[in-house]
Short mmCIF file of C-alpha atoms and ligand atoms in Angstrom, two decimals:
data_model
loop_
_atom_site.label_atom_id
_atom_site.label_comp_id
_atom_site.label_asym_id
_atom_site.label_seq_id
_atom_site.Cartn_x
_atom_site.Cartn_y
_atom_site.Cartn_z
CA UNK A 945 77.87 81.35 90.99
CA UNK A 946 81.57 81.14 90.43
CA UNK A 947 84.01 81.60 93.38
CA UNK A 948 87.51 83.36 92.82
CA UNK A 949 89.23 83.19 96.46
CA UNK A 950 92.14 85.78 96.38
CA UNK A 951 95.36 85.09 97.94
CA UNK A 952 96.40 88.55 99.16
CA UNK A 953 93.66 87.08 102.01
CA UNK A 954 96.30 84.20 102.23
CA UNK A 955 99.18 83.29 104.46
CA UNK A 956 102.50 84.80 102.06
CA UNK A 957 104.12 81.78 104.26
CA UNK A 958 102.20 79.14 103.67
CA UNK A 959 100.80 80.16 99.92
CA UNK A 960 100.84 76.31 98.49
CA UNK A 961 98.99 75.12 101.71
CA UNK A 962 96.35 77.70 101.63
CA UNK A 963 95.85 77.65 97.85
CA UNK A 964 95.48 73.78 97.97
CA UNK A 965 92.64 74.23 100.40
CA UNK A 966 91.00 76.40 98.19
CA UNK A 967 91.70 73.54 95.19
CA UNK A 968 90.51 70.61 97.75
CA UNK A 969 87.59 72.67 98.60
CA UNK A 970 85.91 73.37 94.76
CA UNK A 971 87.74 76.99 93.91
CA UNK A 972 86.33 77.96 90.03
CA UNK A 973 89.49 80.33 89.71
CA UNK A 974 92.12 81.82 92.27
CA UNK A 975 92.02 85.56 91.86
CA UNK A 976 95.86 87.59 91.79
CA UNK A 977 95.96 90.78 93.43
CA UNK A 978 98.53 92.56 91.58
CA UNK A 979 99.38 96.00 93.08
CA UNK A 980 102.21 98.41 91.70
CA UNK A 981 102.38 101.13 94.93
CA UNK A 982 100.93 103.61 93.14
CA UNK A 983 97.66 102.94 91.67
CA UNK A 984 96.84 101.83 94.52
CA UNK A 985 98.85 102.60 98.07
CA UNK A 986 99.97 99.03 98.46
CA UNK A 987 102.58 96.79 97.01
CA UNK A 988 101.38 93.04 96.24
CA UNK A 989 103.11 89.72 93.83
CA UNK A 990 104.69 89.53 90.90
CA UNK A 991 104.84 87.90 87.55
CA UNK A 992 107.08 85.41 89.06
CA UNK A 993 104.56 84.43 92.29
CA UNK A 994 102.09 84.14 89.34
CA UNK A 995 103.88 81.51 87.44
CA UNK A 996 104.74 79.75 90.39
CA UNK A 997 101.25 79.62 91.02
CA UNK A 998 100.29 78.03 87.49
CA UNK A 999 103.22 75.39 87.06
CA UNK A 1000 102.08 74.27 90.89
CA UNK A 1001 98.33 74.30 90.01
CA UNK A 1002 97.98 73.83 86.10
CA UNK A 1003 94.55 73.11 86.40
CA UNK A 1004 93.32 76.04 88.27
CA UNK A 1005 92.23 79.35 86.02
CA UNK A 1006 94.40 82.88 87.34
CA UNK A 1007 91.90 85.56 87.05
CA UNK A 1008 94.79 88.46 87.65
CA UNK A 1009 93.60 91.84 88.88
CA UNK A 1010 96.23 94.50 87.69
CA UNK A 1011 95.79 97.80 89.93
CA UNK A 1012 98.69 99.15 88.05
CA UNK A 1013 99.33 102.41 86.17
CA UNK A 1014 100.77 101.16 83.72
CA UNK A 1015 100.09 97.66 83.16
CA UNK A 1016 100.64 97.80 79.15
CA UNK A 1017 104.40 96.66 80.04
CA UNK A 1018 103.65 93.80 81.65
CA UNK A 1019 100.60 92.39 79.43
CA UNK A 1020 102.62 89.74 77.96
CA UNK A 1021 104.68 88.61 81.59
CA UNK A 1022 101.14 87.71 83.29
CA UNK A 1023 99.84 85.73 79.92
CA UNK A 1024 103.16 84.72 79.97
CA UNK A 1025 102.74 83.49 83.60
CA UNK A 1026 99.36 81.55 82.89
CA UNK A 1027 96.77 84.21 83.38
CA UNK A 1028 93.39 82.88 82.50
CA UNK A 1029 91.74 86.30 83.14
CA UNK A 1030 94.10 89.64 82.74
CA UNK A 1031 92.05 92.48 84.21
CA UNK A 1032 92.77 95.93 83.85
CA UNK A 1033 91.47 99.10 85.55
CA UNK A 1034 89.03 101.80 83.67
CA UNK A 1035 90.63 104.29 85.44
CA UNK A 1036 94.27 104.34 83.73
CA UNK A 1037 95.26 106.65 81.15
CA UNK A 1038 96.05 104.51 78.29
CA UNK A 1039 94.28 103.09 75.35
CA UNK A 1040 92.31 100.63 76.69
CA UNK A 1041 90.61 99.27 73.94
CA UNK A 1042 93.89 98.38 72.63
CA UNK A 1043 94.69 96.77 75.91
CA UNK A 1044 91.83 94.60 76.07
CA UNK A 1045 92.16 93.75 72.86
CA UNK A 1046 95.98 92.47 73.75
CA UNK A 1047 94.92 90.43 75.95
CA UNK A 1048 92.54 88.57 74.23
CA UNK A 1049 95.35 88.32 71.08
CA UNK A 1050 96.80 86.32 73.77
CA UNK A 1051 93.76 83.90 74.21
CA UNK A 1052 93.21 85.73 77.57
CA UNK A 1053 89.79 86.93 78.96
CA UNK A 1054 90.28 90.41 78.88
CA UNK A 1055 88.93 92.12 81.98
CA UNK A 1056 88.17 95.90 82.99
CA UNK A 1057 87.60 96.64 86.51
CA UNK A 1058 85.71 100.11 87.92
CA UNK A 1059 86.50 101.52 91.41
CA UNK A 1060 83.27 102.41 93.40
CA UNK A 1061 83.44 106.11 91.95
CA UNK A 1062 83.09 105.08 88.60
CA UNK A 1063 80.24 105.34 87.36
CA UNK A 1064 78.71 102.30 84.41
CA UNK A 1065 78.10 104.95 81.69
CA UNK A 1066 81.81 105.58 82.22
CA UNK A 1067 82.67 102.54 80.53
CA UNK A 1068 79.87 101.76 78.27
CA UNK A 1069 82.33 102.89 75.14
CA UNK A 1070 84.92 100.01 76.55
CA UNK A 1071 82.40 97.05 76.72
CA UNK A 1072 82.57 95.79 73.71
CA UNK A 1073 86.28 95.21 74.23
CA UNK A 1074 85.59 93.34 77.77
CA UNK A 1075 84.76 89.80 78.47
CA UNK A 1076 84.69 90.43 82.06
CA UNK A 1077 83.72 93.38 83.98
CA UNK A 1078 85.06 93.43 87.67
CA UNK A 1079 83.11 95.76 89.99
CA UNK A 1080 85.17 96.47 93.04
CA UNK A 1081 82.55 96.91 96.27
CA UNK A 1082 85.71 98.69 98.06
CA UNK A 1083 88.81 101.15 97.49
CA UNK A 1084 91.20 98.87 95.77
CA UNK A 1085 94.54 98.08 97.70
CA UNK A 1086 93.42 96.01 100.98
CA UNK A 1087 91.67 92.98 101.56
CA UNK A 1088 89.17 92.75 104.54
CA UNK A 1089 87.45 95.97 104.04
CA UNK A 1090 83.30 96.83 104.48
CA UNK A 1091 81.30 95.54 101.18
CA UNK A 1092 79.71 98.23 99.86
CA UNK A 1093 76.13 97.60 98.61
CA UNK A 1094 75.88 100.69 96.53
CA UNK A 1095 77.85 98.79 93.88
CA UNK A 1096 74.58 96.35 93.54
CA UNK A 1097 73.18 99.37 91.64
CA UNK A 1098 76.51 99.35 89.40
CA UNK A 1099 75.80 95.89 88.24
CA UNK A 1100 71.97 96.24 87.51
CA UNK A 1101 73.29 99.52 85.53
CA UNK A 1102 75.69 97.34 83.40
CA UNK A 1103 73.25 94.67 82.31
CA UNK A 1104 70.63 97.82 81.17
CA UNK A 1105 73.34 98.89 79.36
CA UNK A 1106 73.09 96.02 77.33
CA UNK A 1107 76.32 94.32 78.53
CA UNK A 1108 76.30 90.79 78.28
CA UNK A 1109 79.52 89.42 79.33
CA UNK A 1110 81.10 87.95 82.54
CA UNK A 1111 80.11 90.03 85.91
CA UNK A 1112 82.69 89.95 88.75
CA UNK A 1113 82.88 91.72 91.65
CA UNK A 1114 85.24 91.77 94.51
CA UNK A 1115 86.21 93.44 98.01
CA UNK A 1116 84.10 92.58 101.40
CA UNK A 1117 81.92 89.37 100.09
CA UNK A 1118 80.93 87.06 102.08
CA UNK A 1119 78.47 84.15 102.86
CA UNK A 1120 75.59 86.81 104.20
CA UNK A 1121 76.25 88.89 100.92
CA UNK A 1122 77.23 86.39 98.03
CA UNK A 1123 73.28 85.79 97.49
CA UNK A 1124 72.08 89.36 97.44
CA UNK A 1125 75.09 89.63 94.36
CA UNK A 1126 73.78 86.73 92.88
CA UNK A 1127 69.90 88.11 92.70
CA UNK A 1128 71.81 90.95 90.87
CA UNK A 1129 73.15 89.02 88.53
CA UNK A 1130 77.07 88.54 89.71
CA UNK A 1131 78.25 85.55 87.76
CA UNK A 1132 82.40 85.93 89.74
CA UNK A 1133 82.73 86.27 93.45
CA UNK A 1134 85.92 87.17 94.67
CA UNK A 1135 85.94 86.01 98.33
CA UNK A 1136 89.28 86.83 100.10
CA UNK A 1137 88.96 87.11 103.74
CA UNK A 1138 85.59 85.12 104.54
CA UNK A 1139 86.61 82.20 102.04
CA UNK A 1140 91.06 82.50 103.22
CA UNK A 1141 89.26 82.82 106.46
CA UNK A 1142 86.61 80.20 106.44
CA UNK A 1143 86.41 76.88 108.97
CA UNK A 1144 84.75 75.38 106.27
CA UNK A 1145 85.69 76.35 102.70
CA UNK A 1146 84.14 73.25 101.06
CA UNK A 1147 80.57 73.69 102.57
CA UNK A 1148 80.77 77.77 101.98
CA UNK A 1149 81.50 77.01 98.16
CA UNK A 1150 79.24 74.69 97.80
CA UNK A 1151 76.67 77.16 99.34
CA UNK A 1152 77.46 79.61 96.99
CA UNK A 1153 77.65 77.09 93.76
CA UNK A 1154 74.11 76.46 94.52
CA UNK A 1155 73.09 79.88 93.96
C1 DX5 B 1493 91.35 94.63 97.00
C2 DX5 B 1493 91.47 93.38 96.14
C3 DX5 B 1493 90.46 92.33 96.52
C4 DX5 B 1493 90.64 91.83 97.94
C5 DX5 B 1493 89.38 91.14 98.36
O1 DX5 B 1493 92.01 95.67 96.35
O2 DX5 B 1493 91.25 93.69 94.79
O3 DX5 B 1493 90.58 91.21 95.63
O4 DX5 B 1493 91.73 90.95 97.98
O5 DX5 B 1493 89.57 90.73 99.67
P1 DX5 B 1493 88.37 90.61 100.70
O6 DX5 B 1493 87.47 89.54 100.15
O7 DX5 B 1493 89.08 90.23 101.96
O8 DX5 B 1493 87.69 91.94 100.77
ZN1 ZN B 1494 91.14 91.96 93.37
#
């Protein structure tokens, strides 16, 4: 299983340091937290951060997590940026096909993400637009919240749907959780607190490579 370590679980200080100890120990992608104050009640980076990000670490795939409103306008600044994923939320009122299907003109992985109270069928229409669906297993907006294992149901529910694409979920995993995700078929694990927070990020990834 793939690991995505999210820097809103990182030191805004020391971002380089704590990034390049994700790098040194085996991170698949780093995952962006981008939060507009009203989607969700907390204000994260920017466009900006993000290309900082990609001309320090070239190498290193930005799966980008809009919890935004209205994240048509700034499509183009995060691809822009170096986005390797672009994710956008189900929840939004705008045409989301035509979203996702921006962001893949762009060569992007286009991504659609469901808070806990959405339920699969919701999205089943929007599928065949996504390369990635993100599952959040918390209320978007904070890191180091409770994992909640109702969502396991959520991803089961996709795959019967017939949905065949990238799984991701994200909000409370950790090394006593990332192989009960796995059994259900989680190919992304976002890990911001317990992999930010780890004494040993190299053996946890490994651990959870293995899966
Ligand atoms: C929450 C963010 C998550 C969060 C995960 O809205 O989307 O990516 O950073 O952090 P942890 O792993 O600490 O729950
Ligand atoms: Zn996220």
């Amino acid at each position: 299983m793939k690991v995505a370590p999210s820097i809103l679980a990182a030191d805004p200080l020391n971002m380089e340091r704590d990034v390049q100890r994700m790098v040194d120990a085996g991170a698949d992608w780093l995952h962006v937290d981008i939060m507009d104050a009203h989607f969700v009640p907390n204000l994260s980076f920017s466009p900006a951060l993000t290309a900082a990000l990609h001309k320090r670490f070239p190498e290193l795939p930005l799966d980008i997590h809009l919890m935004m409103t209205n994240p048509e306008k700034y499509i183009d600044a995060f691809c822009d940026a170096g986005a390797s994923v672009l994710t956008v939320h189900a929840e939004i009122e705008a045409d989301i096909p035509a979203l996702l299907e921006k962001i893949r003109a762009r060569g992007v992985l286009a991504g659609l993400s469901v808070k806990p109270g959405t339920p699969a069928e919701a999205i089943g229409p929007l599928l065949p637009h996504a390369d990635m669906v993100l599952v959040m297993t918390v209320e978007p907006g904070f890191g180091g919240q409770k994992f909640n294992q109702d969502m396991l149901a959520k991803l089961d529910a996709l795959r019967r749907m017939g949905y065949t694409g990238l799984l991701e979920a994200d909000g409370g995993i950790s090394m006593k959780n990332a192989a009960l995700l796995r059994r259900h078929g989680l190919d992304v694990a976002v890990m911001g607190t317990a992999m930010l927070g780890s004494a040993d990020p190299k053996a946890d990834m490994a651990a959870i490579h293995a899966l």
